[in-house]
Coordinates of C-alpha atoms in Angstrom, one line a residue:
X1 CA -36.3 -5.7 15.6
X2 CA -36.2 -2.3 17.2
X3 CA -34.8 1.0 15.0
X4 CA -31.7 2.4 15.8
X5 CA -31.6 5.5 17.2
X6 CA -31.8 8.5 14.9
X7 CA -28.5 9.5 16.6
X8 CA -26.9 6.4 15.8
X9 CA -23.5 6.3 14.4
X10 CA -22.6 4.0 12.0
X11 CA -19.5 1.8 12.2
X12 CA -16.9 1.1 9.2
X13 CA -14.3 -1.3 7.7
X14 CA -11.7 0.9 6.0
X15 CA -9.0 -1.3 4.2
X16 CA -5.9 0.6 4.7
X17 CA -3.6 -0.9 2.1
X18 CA 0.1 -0.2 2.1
X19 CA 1.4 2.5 4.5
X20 CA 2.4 4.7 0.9
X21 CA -1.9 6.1 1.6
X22 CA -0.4 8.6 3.5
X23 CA 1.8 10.0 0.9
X24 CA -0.2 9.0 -2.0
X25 CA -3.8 8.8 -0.9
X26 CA -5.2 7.7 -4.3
X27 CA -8.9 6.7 -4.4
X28 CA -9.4 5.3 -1.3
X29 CA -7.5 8.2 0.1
X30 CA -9.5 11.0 -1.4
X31 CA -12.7 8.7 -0.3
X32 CA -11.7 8.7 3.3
X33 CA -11.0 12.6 2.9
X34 CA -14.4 12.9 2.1
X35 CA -15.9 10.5 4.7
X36 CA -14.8 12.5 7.9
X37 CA -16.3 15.9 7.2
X38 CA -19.7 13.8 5.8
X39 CA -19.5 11.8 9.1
X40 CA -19.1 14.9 11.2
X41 CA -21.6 16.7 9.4
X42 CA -24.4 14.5 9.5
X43 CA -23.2 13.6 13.6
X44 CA -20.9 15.8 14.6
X45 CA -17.6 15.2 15.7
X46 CA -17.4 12.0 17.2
X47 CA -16.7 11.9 21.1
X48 CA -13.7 9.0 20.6
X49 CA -12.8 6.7 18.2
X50 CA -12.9 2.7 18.8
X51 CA -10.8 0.9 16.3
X52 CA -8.8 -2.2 15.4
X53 CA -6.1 -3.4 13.4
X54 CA -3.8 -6.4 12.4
X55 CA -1.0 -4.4 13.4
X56 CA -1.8 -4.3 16.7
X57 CA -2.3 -8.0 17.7
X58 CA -2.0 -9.6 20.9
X59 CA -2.9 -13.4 22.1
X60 CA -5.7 -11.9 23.7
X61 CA -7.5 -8.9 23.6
X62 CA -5.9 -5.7 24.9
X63 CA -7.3 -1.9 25.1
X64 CA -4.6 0.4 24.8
X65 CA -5.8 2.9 27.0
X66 CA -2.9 5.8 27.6
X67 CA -3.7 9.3 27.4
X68 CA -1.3 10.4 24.5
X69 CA -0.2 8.1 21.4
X70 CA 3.0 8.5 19.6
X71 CA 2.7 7.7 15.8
X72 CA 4.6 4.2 15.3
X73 CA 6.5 3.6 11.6
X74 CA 5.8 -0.2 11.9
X75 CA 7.1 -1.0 8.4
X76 CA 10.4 -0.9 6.8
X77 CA 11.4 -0.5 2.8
X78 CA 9.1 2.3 2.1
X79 CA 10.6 6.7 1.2
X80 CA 11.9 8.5 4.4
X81 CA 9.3 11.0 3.9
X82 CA 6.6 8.1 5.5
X83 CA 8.7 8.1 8.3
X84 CA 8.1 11.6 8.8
X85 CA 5.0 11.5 9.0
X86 CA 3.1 11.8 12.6
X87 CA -0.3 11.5 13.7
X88 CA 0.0 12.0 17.7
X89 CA -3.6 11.6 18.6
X90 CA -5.0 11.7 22.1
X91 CA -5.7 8.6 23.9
X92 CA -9.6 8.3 25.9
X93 CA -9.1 6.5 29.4
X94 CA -12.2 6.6 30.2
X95 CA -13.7 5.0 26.7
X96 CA -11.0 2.3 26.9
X97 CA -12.2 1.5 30.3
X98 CA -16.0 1.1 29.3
X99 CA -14.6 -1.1 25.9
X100 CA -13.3 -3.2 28.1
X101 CA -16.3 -3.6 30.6
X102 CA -18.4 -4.0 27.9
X103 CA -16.1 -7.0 25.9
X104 CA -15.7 -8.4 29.8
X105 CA -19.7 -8.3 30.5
X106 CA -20.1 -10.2 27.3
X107 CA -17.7 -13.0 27.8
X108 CA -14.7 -11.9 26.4
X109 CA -11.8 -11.8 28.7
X110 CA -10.1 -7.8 27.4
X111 CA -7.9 -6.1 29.4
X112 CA -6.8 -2.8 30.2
X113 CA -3.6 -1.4 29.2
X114 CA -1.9 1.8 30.0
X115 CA 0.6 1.8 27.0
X116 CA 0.0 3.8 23.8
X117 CA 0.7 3.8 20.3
X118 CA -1.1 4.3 17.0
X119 CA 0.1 1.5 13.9
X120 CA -0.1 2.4 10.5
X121 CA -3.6 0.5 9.9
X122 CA -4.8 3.1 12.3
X123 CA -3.0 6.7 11.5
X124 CA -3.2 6.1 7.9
X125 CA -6.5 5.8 7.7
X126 CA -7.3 8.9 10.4
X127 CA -5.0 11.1 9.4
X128 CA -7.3 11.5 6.1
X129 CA -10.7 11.3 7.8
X130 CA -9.8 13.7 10.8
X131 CA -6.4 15.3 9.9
X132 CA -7.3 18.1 12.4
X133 CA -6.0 15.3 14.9
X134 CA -8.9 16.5 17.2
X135 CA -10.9 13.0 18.3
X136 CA -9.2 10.7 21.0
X137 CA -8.3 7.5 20.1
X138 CA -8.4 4.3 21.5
X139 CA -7.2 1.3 19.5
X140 CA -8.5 -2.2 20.5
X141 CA -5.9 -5.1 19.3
X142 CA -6.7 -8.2 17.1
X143 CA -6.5 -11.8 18.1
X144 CA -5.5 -13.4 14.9
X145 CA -6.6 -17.0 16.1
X146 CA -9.8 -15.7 16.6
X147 CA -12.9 -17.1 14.0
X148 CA -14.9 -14.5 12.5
X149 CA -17.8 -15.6 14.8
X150 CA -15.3 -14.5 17.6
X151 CA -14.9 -11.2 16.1
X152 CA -18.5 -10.4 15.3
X153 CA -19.4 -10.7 19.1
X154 CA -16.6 -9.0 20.2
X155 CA -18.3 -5.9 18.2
X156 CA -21.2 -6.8 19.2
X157 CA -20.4 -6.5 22.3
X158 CA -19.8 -2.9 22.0
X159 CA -23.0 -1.9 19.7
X160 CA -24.0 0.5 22.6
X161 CA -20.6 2.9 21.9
X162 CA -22.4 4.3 18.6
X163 CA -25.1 5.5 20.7
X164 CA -22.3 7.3 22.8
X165 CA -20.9 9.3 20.1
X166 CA -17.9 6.7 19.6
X167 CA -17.1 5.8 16.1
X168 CA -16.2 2.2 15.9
X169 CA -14.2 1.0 12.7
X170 CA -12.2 -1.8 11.9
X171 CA -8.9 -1.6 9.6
X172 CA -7.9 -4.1 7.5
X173 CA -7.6 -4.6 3.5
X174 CA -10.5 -6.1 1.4
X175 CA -8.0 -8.2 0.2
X176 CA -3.9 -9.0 1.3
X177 CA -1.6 -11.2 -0.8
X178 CA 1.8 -9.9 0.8
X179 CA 3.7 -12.5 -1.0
X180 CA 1.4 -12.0 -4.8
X181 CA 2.7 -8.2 -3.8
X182 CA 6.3 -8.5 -3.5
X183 CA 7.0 -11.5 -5.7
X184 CA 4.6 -10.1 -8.6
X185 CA 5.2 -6.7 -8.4
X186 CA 2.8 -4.6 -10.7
X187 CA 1.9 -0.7 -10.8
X188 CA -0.4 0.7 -9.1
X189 CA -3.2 1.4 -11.5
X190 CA -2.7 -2.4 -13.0
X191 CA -5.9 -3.9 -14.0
X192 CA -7.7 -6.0 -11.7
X193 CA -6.8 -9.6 -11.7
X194 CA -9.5 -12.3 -11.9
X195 CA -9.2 -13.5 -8.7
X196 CA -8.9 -10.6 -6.9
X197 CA -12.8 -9.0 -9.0
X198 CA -14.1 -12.9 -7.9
X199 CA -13.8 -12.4 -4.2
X200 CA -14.8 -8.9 -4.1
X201 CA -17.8 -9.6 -6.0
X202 CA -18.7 -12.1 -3.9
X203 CA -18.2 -9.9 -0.7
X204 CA -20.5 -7.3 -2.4
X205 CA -23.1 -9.4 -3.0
X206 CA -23.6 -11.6 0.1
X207 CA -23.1 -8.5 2.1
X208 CA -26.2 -6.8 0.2
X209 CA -28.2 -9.6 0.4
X210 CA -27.5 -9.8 4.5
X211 CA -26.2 -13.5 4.0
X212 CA -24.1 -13.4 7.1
X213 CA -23.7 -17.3 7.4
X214 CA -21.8 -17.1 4.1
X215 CA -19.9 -14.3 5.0
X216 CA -19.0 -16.0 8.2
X217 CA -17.9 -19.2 6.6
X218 CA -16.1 -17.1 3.7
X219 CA -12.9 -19.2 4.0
X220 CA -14.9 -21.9 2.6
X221 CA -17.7 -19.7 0.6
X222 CA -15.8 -17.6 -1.4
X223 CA -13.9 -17.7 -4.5
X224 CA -10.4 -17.4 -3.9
X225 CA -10.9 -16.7 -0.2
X226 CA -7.1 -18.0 0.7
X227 CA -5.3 -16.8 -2.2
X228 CA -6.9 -13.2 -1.5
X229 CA -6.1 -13.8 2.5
X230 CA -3.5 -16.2 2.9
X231 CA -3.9 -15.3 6.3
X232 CA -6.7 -13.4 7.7
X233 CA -6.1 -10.9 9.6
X234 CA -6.7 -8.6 7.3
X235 CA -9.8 -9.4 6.9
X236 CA -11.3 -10.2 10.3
X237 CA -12.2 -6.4 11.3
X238 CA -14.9 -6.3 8.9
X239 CA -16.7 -9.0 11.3
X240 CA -15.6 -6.9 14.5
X241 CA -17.1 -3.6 12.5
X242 CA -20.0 -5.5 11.5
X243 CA -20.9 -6.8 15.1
X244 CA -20.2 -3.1 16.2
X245 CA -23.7 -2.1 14.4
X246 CA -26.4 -4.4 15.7
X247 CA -29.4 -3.2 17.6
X248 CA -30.0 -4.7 20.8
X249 CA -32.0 -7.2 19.6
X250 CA -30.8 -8.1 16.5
X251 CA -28.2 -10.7 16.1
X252 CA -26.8 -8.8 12.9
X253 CA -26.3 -5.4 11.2
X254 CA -30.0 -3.8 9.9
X255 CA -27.6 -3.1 7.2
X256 CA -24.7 -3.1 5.7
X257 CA -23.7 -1.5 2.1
X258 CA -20.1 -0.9 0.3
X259 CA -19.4 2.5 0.4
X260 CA -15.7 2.4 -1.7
X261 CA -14.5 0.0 -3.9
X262 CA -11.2 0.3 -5.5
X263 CA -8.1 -1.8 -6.2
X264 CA -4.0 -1.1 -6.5
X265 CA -1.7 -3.0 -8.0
X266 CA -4.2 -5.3 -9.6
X267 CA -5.1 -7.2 -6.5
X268 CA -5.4 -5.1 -3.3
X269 CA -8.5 -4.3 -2.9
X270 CA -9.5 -1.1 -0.8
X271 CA -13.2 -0.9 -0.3
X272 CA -15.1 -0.1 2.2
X273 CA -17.8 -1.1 3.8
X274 CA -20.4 1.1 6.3
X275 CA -22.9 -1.1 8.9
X276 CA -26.1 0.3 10.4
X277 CA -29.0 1.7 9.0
X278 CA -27.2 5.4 9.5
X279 CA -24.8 3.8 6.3
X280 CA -27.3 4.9 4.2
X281 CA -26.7 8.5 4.6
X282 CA -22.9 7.8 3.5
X283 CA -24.6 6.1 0.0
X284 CA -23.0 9.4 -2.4
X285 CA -19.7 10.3 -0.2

């Protein structure tokens, strides 16, 4: 296996949980607050941002490559003040073209789009690790009915960005039980529920032990894996961040390490994981 190179970025899976971050940031919040001044510090400030979410999901995969995003309040129920809130962040043309050239070089059929549009699995989680609103951003959308598999190669296909200066992240939730969320209501600081500790135990631990054929096949590995994803496309960017960090010869992450862990409401879970042996340097944000 060759080393990354010392210039390396790593990549991320951020779980965004409800929209209410921005307002009420929390621990995961102040975490991501202190990620983006660690990340620039120890890289700089990235050149563009890569990153995908279930809010932006398409049949197939789409680069959203317009040169100016308008914040979009995809969500209803929540204060007024959220919808207030704007994160208008530059597009990249030019790094949406080469995401797409490099998906399409590797098999997977991406196209280029000139619309625009940041959801709130995106601006929620960058308006606390860049609030300057100074990095370009070019979202990448989810195929739901893609397999984990699907989404690891899709990152992997684009391992050469973080040599680029092109943070690659994927945001989702470490768990997401919409219907345990509304129908079960419970505060915010509730304890943890069993289930909920059982699958992000198990994440934790096949993750540090760089068991990827288990975390591949989670839906049948893990405790509670379809009670804490009913549906998963909350979970699949951690595969597409994952992928995102290989070396060129390696057919998975050097390593990979949770940087956050914390949980609302007693079962959604918002930790984080970085990939690539830069991670390491995050180990005490």
């Amino acid at each position: 296996m060759s080393a990354a190179l010392p210039s390396a970025l790593p990549t991320f899976f951020i779980s965004h949980g409800s929209p209410m971050i921005a307002l009420e940031p929390g621990p995961a919040g102040h975490f991501m607050q202190r990620l983006g001044p660690a990340i620039t510090q120890q890289w700089g400030r990235p050149r563009a941002i890569v990153v995908m979410s279930p809010h932006t999901a398409t049949a197939t995969p789409f680069v959203l490559g317009g040169t100016q995003h308008e914040t979009v309040h995809d969500f209803g129920g929540f204060p007024p003040e959220l919808d207030e809130v704007h994160y208008d962040a530059a597009g990249d043309a030019a790094v949406a073209h080469r995401v797409v050239d490099l998906l399409n070089q590797a098999g997977v059929p991406a196209q280029w789009t000139p619309h625009s549009g940041l959801d709130h699995g995106i601006w929620t989680v960058l308006m606390h690790l860049f609030p300057q609103v100074d990095v370009p951003v070019v979202p990448l959308s989810l195929v739901p009915s893609a397999s984990p598999s699907d989404l690891f190669a899709m990152g992997r296909a684009l391992r050469s960005l973080r040599h680029e200066g092109v943070l690659v992240i994927g945001s989702g939730s470490l768990t997401h039980n919409l219907r345990r969320f509304f129908t079960r209501p419970a505060p915010v600081d509730a304890p943890e529920e069993p289930d909920c500790a059982a699958f992000r135990t198990w994440v934790d631990e096949r993750t540090r032990a760089a068991d990827w054929p288990a975390l591949l096949a989670y839906r049948q590995q893990a405790p509670h894996a379809v009670a804490m994803h009913p549906t998963p496309e909350h979970w699949l960017p951690f595969y597409f961040a994952a992928g995102a960090a290989c070396d060129d010869d390696a057919a998975t992450p050097e390593l990979a390490m949770r940087l956050h862990a914390s949980v609302t409401h007693g079962h959604l879970a918002m930790d984080a994981y970085g990939f690539g042996q830069a991670a390491a340097k995050l180990a005490n944000v």
